[in-house]
mmCIF file with all atom_site columns, C-alpha atoms in Angstrom:
data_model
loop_
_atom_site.group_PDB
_atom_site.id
_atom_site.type_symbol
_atom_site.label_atom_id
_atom_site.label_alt_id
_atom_site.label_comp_id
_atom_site.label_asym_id
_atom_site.label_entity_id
_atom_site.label_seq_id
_atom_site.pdbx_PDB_ins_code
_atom_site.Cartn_x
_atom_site.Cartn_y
_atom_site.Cartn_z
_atom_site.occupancy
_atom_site.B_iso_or_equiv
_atom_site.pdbx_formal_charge
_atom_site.auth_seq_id
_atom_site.auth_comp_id
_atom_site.auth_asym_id
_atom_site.auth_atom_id
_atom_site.pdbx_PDB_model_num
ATOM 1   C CA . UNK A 1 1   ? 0.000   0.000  0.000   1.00 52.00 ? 195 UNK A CA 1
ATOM 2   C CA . UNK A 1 2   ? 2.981   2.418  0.806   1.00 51.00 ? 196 UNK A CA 1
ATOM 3   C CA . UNK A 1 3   ? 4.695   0.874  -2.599  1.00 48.00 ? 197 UNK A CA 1
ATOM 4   C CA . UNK A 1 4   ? 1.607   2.510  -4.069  1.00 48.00 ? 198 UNK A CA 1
ATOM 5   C CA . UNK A 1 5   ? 1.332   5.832  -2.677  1.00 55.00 ? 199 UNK A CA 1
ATOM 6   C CA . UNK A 1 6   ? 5.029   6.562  -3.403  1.00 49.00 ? 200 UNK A CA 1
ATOM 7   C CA . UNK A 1 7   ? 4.190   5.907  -6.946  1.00 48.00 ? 201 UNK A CA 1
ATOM 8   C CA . UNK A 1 8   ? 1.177   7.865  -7.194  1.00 53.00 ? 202 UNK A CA 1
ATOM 9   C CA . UNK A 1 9   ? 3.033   10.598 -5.580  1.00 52.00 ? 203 UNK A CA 1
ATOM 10  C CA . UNK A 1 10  ? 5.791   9.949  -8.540  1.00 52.00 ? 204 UNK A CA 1
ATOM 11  C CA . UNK A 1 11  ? 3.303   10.486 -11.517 1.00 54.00 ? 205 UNK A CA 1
ATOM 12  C CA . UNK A 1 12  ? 2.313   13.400 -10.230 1.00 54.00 ? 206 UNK A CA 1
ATOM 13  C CA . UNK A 1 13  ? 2.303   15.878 -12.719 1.00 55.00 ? 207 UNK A CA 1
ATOM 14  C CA . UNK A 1 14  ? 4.177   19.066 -12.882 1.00 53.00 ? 208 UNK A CA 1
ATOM 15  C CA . UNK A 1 15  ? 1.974   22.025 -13.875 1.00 54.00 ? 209 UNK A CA 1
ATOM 16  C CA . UNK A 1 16  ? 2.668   23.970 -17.270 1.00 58.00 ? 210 UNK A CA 1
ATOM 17  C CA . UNK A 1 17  ? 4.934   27.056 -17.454 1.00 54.00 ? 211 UNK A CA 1
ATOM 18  C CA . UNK A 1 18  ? 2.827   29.380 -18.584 1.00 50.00 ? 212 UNK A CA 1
ATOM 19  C CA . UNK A 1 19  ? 4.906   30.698 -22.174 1.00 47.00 ? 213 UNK A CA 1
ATOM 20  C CA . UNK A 1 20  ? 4.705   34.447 -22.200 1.00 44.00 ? 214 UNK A CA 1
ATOM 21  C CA . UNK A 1 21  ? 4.177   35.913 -25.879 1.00 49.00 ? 215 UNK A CA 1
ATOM 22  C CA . UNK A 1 22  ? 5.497   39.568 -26.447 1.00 58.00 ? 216 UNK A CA 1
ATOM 23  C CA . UNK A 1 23  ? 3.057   41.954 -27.130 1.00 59.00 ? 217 UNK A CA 1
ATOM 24  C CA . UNK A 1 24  ? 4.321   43.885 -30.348 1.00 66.00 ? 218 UNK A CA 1
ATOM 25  C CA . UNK A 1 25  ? 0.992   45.737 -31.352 1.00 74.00 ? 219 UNK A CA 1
ATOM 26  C CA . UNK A 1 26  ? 2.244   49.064 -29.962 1.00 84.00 ? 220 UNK A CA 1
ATOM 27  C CA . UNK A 1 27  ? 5.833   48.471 -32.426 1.00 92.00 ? 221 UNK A CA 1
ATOM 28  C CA . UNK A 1 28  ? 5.827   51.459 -35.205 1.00 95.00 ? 222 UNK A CA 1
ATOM 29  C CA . UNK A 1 29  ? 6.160   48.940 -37.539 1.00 97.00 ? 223 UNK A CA 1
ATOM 30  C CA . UNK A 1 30  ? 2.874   47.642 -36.509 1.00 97.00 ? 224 UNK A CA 1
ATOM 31  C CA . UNK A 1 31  ? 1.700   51.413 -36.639 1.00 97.00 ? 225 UNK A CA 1
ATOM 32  C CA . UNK A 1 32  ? 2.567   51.753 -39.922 1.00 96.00 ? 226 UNK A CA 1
ATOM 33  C CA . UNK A 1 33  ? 1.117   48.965 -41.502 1.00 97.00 ? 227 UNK A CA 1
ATOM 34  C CA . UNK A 1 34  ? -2.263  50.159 -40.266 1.00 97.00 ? 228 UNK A CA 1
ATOM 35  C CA . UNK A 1 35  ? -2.009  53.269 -41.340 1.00 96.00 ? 229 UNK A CA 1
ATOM 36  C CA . UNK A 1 36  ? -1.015  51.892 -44.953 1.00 95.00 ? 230 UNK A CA 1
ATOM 37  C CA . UNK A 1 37  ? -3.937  49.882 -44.755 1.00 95.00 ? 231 UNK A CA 1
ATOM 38  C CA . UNK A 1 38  ? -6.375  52.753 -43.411 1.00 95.00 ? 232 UNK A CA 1
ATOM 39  C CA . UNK A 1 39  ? -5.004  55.476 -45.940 1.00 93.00 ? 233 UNK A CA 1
ATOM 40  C CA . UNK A 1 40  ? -3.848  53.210 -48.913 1.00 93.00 ? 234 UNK A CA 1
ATOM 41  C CA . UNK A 1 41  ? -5.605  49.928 -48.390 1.00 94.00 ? 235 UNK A CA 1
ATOM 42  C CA . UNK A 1 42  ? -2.505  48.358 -48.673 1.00 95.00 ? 236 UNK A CA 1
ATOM 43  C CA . UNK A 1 43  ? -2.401  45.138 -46.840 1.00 96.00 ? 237 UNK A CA 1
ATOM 44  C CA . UNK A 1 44  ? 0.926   43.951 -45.243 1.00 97.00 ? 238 UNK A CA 1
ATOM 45  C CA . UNK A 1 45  ? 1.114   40.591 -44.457 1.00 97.00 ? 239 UNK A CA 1
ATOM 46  C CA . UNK A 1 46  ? 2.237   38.931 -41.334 1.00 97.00 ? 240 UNK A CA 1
ATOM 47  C CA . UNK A 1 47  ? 5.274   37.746 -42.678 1.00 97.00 ? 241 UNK A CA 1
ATOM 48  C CA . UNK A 1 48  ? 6.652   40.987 -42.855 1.00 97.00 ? 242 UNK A CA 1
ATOM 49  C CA . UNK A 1 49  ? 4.890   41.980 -39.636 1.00 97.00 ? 243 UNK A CA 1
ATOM 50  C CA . UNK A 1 50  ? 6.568   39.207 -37.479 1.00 96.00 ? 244 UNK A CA 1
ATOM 51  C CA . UNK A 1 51  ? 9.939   40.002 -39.421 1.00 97.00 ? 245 UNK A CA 1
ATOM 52  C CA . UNK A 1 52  ? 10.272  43.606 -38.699 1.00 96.00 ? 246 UNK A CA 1
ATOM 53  C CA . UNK A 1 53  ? 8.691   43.652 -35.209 1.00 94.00 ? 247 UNK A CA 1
ATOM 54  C CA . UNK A 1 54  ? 11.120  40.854 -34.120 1.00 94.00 ? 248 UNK A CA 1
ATOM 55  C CA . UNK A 1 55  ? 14.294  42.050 -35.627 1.00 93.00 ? 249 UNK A CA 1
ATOM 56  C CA . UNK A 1 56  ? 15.700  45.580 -35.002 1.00 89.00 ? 250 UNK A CA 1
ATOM 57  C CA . UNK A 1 57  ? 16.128  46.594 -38.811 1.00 92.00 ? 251 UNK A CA 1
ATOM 58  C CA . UNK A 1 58  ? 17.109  50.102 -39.048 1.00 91.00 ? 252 UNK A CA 1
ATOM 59  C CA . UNK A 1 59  ? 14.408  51.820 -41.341 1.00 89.00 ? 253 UNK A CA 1
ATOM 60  C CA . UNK A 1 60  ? 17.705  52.934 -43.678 1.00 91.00 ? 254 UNK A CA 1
ATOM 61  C CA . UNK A 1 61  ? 17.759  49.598 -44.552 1.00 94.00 ? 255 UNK A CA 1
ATOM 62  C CA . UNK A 1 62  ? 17.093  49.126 -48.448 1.00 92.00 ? 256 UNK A CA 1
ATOM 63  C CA . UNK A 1 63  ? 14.030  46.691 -48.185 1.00 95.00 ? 257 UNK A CA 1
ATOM 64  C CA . UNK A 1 64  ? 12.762  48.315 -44.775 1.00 96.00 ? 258 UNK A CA 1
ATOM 65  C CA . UNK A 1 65  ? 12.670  51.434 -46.006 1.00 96.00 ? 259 UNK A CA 1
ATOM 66  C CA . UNK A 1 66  ? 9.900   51.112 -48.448 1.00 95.00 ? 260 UNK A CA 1
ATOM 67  C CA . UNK A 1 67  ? 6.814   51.065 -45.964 1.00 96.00 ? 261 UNK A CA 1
ATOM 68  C CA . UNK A 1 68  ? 8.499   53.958 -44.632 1.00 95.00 ? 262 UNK A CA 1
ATOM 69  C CA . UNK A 1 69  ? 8.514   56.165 -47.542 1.00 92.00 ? 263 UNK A CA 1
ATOM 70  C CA . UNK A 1 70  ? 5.646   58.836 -48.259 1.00 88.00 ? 264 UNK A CA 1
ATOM 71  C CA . UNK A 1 71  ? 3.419   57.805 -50.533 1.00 81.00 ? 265 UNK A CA 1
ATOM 72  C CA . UNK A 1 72  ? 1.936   60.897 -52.283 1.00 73.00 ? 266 UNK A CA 1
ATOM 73  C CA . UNK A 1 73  ? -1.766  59.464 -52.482 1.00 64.00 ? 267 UNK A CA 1
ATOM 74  C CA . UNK A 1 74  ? -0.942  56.613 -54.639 1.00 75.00 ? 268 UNK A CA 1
ATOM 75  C CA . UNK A 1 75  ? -4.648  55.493 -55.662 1.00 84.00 ? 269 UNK A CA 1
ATOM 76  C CA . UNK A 1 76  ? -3.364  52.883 -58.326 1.00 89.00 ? 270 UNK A CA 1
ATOM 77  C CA . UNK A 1 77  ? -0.779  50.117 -57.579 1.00 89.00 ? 271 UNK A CA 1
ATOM 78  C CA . UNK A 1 78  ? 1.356   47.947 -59.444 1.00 90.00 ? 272 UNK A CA 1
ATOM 79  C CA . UNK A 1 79  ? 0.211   44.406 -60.128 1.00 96.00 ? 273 UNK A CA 1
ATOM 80  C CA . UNK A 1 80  ? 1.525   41.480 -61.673 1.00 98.00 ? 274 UNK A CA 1
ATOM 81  C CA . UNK A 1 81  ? -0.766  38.550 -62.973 1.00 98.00 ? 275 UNK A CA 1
ATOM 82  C CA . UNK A 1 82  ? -0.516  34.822 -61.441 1.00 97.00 ? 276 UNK A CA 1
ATOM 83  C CA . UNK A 1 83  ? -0.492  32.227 -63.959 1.00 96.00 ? 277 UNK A CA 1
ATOM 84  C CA . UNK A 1 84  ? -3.571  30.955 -62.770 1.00 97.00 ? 278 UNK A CA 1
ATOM 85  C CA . UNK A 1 85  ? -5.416  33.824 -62.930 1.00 98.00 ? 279 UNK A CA 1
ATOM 86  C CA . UNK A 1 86  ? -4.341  34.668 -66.730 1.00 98.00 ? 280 UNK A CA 1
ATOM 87  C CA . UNK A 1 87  ? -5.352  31.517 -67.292 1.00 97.00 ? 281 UNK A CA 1
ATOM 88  C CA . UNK A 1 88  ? -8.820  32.458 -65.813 1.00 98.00 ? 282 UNK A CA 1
ATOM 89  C CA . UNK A 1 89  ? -9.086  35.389 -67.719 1.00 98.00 ? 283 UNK A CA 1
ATOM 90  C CA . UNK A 1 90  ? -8.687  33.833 -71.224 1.00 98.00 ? 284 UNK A CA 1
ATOM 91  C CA . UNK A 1 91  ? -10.757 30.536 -70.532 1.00 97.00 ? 285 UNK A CA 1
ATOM 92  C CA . UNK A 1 92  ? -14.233 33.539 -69.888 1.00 98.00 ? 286 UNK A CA 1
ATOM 93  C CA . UNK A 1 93  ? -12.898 35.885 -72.808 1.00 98.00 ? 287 UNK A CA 1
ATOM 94  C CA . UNK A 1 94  ? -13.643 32.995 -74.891 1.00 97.00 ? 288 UNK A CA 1
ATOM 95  C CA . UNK A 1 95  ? -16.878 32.278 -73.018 1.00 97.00 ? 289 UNK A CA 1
ATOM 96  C CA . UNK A 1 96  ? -18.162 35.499 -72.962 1.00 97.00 ? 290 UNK A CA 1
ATOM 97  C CA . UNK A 1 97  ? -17.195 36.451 -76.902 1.00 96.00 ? 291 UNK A CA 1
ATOM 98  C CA . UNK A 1 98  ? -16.796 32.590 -78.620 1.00 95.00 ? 292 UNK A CA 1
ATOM 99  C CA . UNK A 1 99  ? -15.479 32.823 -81.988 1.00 93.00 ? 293 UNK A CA 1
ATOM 100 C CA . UNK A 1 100 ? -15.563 36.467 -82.229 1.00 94.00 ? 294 UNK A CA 1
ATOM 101 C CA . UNK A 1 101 ? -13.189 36.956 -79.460 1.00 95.00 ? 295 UNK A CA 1
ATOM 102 C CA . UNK A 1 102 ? -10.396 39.687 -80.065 1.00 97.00 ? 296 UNK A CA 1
ATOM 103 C CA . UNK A 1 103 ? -7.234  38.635 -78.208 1.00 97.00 ? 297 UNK A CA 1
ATOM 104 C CA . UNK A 1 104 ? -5.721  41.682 -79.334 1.00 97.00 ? 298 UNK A CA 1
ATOM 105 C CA . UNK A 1 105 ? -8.178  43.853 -77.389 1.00 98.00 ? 299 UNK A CA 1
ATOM 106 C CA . UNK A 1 106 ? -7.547  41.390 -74.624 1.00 98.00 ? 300 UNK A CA 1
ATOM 107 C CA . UNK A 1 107 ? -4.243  41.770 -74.754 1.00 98.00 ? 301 UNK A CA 1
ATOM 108 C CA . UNK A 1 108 ? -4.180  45.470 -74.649 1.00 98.00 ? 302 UNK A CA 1
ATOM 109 C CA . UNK A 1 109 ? -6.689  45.766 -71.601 1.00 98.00 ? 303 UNK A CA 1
ATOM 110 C CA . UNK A 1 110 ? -4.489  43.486 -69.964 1.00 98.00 ? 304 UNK A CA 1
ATOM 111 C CA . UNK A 1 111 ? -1.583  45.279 -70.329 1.00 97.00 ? 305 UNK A CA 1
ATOM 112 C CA . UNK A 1 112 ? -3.629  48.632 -68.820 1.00 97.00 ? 306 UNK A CA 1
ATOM 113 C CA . UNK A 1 113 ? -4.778  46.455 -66.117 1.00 98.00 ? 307 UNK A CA 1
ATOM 114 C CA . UNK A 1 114 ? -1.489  46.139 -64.697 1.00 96.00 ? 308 UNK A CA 1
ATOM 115 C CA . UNK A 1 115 ? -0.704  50.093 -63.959 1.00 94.00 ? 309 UNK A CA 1
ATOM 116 C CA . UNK A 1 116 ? -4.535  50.200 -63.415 1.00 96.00 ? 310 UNK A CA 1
ATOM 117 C CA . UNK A 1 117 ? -5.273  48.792 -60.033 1.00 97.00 ? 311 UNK A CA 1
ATOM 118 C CA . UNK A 1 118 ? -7.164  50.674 -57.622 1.00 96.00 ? 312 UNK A CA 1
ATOM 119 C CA . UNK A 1 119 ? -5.528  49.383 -54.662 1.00 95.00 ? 313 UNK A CA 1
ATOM 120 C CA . UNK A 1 120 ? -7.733  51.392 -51.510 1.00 94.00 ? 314 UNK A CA 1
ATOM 121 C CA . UNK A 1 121 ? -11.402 49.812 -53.955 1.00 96.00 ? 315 UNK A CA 1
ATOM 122 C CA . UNK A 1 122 ? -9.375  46.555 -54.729 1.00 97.00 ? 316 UNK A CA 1
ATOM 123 C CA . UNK A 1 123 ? -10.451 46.943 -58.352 1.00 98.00 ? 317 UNK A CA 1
ATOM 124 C CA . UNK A 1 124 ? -9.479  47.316 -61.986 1.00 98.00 ? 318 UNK A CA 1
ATOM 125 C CA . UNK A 1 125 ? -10.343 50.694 -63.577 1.00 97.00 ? 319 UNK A CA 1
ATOM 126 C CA . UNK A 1 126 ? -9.277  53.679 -65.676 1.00 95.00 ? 320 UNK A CA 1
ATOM 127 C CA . UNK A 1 127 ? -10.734 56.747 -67.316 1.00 94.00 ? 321 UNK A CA 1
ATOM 128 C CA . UNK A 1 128 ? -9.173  56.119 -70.691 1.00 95.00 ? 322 UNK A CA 1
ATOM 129 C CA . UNK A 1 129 ? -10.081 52.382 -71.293 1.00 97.00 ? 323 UNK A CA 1
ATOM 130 C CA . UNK A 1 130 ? -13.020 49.932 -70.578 1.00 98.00 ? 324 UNK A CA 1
ATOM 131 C CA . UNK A 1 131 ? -11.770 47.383 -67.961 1.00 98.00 ? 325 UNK A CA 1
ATOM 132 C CA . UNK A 1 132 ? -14.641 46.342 -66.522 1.00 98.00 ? 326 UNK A CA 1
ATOM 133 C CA . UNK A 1 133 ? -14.512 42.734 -67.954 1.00 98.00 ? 327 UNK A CA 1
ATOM 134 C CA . UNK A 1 134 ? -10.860 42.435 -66.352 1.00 98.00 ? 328 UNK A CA 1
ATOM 135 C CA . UNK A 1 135 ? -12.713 43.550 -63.088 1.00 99.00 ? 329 UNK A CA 1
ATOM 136 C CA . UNK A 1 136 ? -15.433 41.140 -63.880 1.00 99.00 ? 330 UNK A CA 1
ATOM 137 C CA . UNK A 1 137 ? -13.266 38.310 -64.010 1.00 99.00 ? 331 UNK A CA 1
ATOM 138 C CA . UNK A 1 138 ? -11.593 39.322 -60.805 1.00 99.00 ? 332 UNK A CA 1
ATOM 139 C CA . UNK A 1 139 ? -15.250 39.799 -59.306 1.00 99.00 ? 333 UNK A CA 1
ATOM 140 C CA . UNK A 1 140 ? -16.289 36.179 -59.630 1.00 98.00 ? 334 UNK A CA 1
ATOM 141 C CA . UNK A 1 141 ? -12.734 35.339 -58.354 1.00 98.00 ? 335 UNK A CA 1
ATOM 142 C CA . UNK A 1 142 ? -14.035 36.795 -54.643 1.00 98.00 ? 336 UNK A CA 1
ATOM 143 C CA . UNK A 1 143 ? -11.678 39.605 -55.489 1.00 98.00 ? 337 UNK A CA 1
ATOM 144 C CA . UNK A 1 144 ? -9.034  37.477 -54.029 1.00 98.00 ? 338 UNK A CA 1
ATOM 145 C CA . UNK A 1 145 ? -5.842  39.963 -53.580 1.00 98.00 ? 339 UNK A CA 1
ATOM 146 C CA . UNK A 1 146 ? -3.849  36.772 -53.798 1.00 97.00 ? 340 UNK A CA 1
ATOM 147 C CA . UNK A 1 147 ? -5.155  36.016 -57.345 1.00 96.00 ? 341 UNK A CA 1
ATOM 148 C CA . UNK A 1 148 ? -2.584  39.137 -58.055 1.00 98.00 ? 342 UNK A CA 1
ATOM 149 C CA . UNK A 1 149 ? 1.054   40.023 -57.270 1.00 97.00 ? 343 UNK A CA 1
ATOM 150 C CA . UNK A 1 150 ? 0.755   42.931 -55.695 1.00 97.00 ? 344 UNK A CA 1
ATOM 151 C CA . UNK A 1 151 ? 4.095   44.784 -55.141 1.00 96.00 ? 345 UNK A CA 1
ATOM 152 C CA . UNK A 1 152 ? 5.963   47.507 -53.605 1.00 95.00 ? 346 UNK A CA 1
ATOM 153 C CA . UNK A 1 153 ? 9.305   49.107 -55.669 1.00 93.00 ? 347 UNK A CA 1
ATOM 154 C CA . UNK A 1 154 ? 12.130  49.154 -53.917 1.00 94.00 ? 348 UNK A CA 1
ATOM 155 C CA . UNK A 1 155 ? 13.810  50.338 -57.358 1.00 92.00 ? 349 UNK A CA 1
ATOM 156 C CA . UNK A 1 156 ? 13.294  50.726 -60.729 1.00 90.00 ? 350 UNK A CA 1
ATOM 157 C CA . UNK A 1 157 ? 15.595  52.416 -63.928 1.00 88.00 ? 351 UNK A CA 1
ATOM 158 C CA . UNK A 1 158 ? 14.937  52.280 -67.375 1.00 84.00 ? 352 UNK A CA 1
ATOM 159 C CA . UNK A 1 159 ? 16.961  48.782 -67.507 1.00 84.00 ? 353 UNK A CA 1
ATOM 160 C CA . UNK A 1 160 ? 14.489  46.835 -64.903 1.00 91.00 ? 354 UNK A CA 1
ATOM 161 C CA . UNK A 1 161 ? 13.437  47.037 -61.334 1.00 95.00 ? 355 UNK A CA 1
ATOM 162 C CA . UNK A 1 162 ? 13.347  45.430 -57.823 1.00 96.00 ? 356 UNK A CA 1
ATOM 163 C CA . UNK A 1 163 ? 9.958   44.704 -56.041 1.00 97.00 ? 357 UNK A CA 1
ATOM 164 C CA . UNK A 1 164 ? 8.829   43.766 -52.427 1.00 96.00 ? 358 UNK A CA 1
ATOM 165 C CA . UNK A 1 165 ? 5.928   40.949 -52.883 1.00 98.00 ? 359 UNK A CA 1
ATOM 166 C CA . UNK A 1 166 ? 2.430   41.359 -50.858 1.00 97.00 ? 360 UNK A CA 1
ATOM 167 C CA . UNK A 1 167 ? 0.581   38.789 -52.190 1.00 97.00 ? 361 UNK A CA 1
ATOM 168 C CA . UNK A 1 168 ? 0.402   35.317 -53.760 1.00 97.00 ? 362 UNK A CA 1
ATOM 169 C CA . UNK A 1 169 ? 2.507   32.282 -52.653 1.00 96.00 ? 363 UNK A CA 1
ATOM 170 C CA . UNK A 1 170 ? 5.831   34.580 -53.185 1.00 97.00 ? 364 UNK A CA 1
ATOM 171 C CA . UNK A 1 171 ? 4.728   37.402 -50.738 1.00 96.00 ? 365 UNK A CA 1
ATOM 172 C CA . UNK A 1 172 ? 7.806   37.982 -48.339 1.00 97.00 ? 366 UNK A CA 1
ATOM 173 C CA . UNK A 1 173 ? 9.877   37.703 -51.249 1.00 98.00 ? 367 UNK A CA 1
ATOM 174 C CA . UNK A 1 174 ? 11.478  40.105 -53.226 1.00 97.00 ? 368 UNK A CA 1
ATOM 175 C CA . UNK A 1 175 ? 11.055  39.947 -57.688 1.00 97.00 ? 369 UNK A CA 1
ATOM 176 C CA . UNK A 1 176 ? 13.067  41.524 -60.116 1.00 96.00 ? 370 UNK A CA 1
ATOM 177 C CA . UNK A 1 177 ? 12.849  42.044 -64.194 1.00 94.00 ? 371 UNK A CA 1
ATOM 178 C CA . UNK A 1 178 ? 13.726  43.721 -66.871 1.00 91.00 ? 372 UNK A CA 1
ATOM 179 C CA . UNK A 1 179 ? 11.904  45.386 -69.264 1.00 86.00 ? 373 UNK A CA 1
ATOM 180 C CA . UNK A 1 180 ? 9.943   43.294 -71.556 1.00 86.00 ? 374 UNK A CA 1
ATOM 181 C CA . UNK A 1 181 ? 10.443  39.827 -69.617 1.00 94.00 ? 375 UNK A CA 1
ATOM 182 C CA . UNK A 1 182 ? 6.860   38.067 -70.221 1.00 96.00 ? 376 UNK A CA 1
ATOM 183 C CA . UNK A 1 183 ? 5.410   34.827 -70.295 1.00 97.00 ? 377 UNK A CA 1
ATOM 184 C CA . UNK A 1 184 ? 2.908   33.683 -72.759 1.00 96.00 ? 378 UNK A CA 1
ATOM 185 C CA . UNK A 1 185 ? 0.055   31.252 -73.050 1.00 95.00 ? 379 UNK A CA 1
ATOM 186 C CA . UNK A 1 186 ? -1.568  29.979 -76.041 1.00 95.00 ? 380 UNK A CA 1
ATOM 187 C CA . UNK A 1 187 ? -5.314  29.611 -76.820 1.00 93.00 ? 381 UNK A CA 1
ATOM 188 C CA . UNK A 1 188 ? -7.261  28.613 -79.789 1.00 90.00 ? 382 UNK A CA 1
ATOM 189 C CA . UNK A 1 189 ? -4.096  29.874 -81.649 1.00 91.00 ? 383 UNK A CA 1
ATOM 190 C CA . UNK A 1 190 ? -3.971  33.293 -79.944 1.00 93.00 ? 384 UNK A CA 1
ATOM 191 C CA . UNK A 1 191 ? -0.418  34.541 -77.918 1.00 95.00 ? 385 UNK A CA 1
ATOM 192 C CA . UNK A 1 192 ? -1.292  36.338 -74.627 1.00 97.00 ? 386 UNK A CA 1
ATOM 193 C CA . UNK A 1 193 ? 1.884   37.703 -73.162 1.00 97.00 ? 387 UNK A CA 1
ATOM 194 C CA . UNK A 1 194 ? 1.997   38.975 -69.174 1.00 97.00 ? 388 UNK A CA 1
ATOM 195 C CA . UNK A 1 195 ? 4.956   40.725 -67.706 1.00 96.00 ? 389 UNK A CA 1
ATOM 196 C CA . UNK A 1 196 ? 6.731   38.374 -64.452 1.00 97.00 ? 390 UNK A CA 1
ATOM 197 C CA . UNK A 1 197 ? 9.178   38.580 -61.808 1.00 96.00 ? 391 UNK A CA 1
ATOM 198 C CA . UNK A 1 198 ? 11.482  36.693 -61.137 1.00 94.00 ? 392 UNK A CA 1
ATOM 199 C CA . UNK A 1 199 ? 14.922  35.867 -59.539 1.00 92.00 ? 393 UNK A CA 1
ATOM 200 C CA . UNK A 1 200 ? 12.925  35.480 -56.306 1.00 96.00 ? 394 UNK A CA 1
ATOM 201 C CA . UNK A 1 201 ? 14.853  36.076 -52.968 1.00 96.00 ? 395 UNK A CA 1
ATOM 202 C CA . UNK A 1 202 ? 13.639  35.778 -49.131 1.00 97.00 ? 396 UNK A CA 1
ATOM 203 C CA . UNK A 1 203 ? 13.647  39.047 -47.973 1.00 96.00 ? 397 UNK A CA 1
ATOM 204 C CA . UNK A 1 204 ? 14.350  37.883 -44.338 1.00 95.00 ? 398 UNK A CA 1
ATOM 205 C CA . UNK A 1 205 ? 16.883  35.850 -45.344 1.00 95.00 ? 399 UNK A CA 1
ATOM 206 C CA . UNK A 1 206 ? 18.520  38.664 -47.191 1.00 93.00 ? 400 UNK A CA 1
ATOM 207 C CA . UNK A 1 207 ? 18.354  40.714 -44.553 1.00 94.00 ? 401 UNK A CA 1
ATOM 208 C CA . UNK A 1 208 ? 19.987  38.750 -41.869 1.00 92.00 ? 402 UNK A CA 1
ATOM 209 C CA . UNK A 1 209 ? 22.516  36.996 -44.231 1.00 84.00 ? 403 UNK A CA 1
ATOM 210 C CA . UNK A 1 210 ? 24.004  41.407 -44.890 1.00 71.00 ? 404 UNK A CA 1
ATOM 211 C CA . UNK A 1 211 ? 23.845  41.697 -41.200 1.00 62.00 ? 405 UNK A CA 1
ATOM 212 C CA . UNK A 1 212 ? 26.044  38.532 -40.224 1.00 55.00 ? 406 UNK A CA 1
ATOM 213 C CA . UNK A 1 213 ? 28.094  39.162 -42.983 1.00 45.00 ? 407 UNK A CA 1
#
């Protein structure tokens, strides 16, 4: 019987430390990104917030610096397609217009589309050309910001340009091209090009690898 309280008294189990979690919604950083969300309706996503709150990054440094930087009323932001949603777009041109489809006009509002994205409405529109079928097409896609790559420059010259990624499976990366790099996709004989990024790079990871260095 004694045997037997001794072990009972040996299983007992030791309570849980309690695991304190720091409370960063008073960082700037934090700060900032809701005031770019409440002014802009740009949306930062958390892996930028738990980045920049947990490491002390000066706001000199050349990726930091860009949600730092005034930003003059932008309403329209730069966007680049995902393949999937290109895809999407061609697949209800062809519904829509059947045999009399013009993938040349397609291909021009497509190419608008891209400087033409109200960012604060998260829609497609401009005063000089009809894009209200892009916007459709976006519509019945929930208006999905991660149907888009929506980006921040962090430089740009007339040979190409460096972007910080908000959306789609590459946001908390960084994208770079050059001018005219495209992809294209062929339907019913048609050749719809859309401009990419590429030479993708961890912006964390960059970060921290210049800082050990």
């Amino acid at each position: 019987m004694k045997l037997f309280n001794f072990l009972k008294k040996k299983n007992t189990s030791i309570p849980e430390r309690k695991i304190t979690v720091p409370d960063f919604s008073n960082h700037p950083f934090i700060k900032r990104c809701e005031y770019l969300k409440e002014e802009y309706g740009l949306i930062v996503p958390d892996v930028y917030k738990e980045f920049f709150t947990k490491y002390k990054v000066p706001e000199t440094n050349f990726y930091y610096r860009v949600f730092w930087e005034e930003r003059h009323d932008y309403l329209y932001e730069i966007i680049f397609y995902t393949k999937d949603f290109v895809n999407y777009i061609v697949k209800r041109f062809y519904e829509t217009f059947g045999e009399e489809a013009d993938y040349e006009w397609l291909q021009k509002i497509m190419e608008e589309g891209e400087c033409e994205f109200m960012i604060k409405e998260n829609k497609f529109e401009a005063k000089h050309i009809d894009l209200s079928f892009l916007d459709q097409c976006y519509e019945e896609r929930g208006r999905n910001q991660e149907e888009l790559m929506i980006v921040m420059d962090v430089y740009s010259d007339c040979g190409g340009a460096e972007y910080l990624i908000l959306t789609s499976d590459k946001k908390g990366y960084s994208g770079g091209c050059y001018h005219g790099m495209s992809e294209k996709i062929v339907f019913n004989g048609a050749e719809i090009q859309y401009k990419i990024l590429n030479h993708y790079r961890l912006v964390s990871e960059l970060i921290l690898k210049k800082h050990t260095m």
